[in-house]
Coordinates of C-alpha atoms in Angstrom, one line a residue:
X1 CA -85.6 -163.4 83.7
X2 CA -86.3 -164.5 87.9
X3 CA -89.8 -164.8 89.0
X4 CA -91.3 -161.3 90.3
X5 CA -91.9 -157.9 89.9
X6 CA -88.7 -155.3 90.5
X7 CA -89.7 -151.7 90.7
X8 CA -86.9 -149.2 89.7
X9 CA -87.5 -145.9 91.3
X10 CA -86.8 -142.9 88.4
X11 CA -87.3 -139.4 88.1
X12 CA -88.2 -140.0 84.9
X13 CA -91.8 -139.2 83.7
X14 CA -91.3 -140.9 80.2
X15 CA -88.3 -142.9 78.9
X16 CA -86.2 -145.5 80.4
X17 CA -83.2 -144.3 83.0
X18 CA -79.7 -143.7 81.8
X19 CA -78.6 -145.8 83.9
X20 CA -80.6 -149.1 83.3
X21 CA -78.3 -150.8 80.6
X22 CA -75.7 -150.8 83.3
X23 CA -78.1 -152.2 85.8
X24 CA -79.3 -154.8 83.0
X25 CA -75.5 -155.9 82.0
X26 CA -74.4 -155.9 85.1
X27 CA -77.1 -158.2 86.3
X28 CA -77.4 -161.9 86.2
X29 CA -81.1 -161.9 85.8
X30 CA -83.5 -159.4 86.4
X31 CA -87.1 -159.7 87.5
X32 CA -89.8 -161.2 85.1
X33 CA -91.9 -158.2 85.4
X34 CA -90.1 -154.6 85.8
X35 CA -92.0 -151.4 87.2
X36 CA -90.6 -147.9 86.7
X37 CA -92.0 -146.4 89.2
X38 CA -91.9 -142.2 89.2
X39 CA -93.2 -140.5 92.2
X40 CA -94.5 -136.5 91.5
X41 CA -96.0 -134.0 93.5
X42 CA -98.6 -132.2 91.5
X43 CA -99.9 -128.4 91.9
X44 CA -103.2 -129.8 93.8
X45 CA -103.8 -129.9 97.4
X46 CA -105.3 -133.7 97.2
X47 CA -105.3 -136.3 94.3
X48 CA -107.8 -138.8 94.4
X49 CA -106.9 -142.6 95.2
X50 CA -108.1 -143.2 91.6
X51 CA -106.0 -140.7 90.2
X52 CA -102.6 -141.4 91.9
X53 CA -101.7 -144.4 89.8
X54 CA -101.3 -144.2 86.3
X55 CA -99.9 -147.3 84.9
X56 CA -98.6 -147.3 81.2
X57 CA -96.5 -150.0 79.3
X58 CA -93.1 -149.7 78.4
X59 CA -92.1 -151.2 74.9
X60 CA -93.7 -154.4 73.5
X61 CA -96.1 -156.4 75.9
X62 CA -93.8 -159.2 75.5
X63 CA -91.3 -157.1 77.4
X64 CA -93.4 -157.1 80.7
X65 CA -92.0 -153.8 81.6
X66 CA -94.1 -151.1 82.7
X67 CA -94.3 -147.5 84.0
X68 CA -95.9 -146.4 87.2
X69 CA -96.2 -142.3 87.6
X70 CA -97.6 -142.1 91.7
X71 CA -99.1 -138.3 91.9
X72 CA -99.3 -137.0 95.3
X73 CA -101.0 -133.9 96.2
X74 CA -99.1 -131.2 98.5
X75 CA -101.6 -132.0 101.4
X76 CA -101.5 -135.5 101.1
X77 CA -100.1 -137.6 103.6
X78 CA -97.5 -140.6 102.8
X79 CA -97.5 -142.6 105.5
X80 CA -98.3 -146.5 105.3
X81 CA -95.6 -148.5 102.7
X82 CA -97.1 -151.8 102.9
X83 CA -100.0 -149.8 101.0
X84 CA -98.5 -148.2 98.6
X85 CA -96.7 -151.6 97.4
X86 CA -100.5 -153.6 97.4
X87 CA -101.7 -150.5 95.5
X88 CA -99.3 -150.2 93.2
X89 CA -99.2 -154.1 92.7
X90 CA -103.2 -154.0 92.2
X91 CA -103.5 -151.5 89.8
X92 CA -100.7 -153.1 87.6
X93 CA -102.7 -156.0 87.9
X94 CA -105.8 -154.0 86.7
X95 CA -103.8 -152.1 83.7
X96 CA -102.2 -156.2 82.4
X97 CA -105.8 -157.6 83.2
X98 CA -107.5 -154.8 81.1
X99 CA -105.4 -153.8 78.8

């Protein structure tokens, strides 16, 4: 594995994407930390920032694989890509630190 965080975008809120095995077998290396990211719209106008990112572990802790479900309400505005990435990494770090 190479240093860093790899983001794998998926529509799945649980499990591993079927194409992930192809990804692993065709690449010589992948990132030390893997995050399966799923962005979902929910049927409420707004999602509070504290409730937007739901982080969980995928598999054993030694695998360093996580899932992050990012939830947006139908009136939430998606604007800043940099803040999205920063917030995702921050929430992941909190999850690792406290769990």
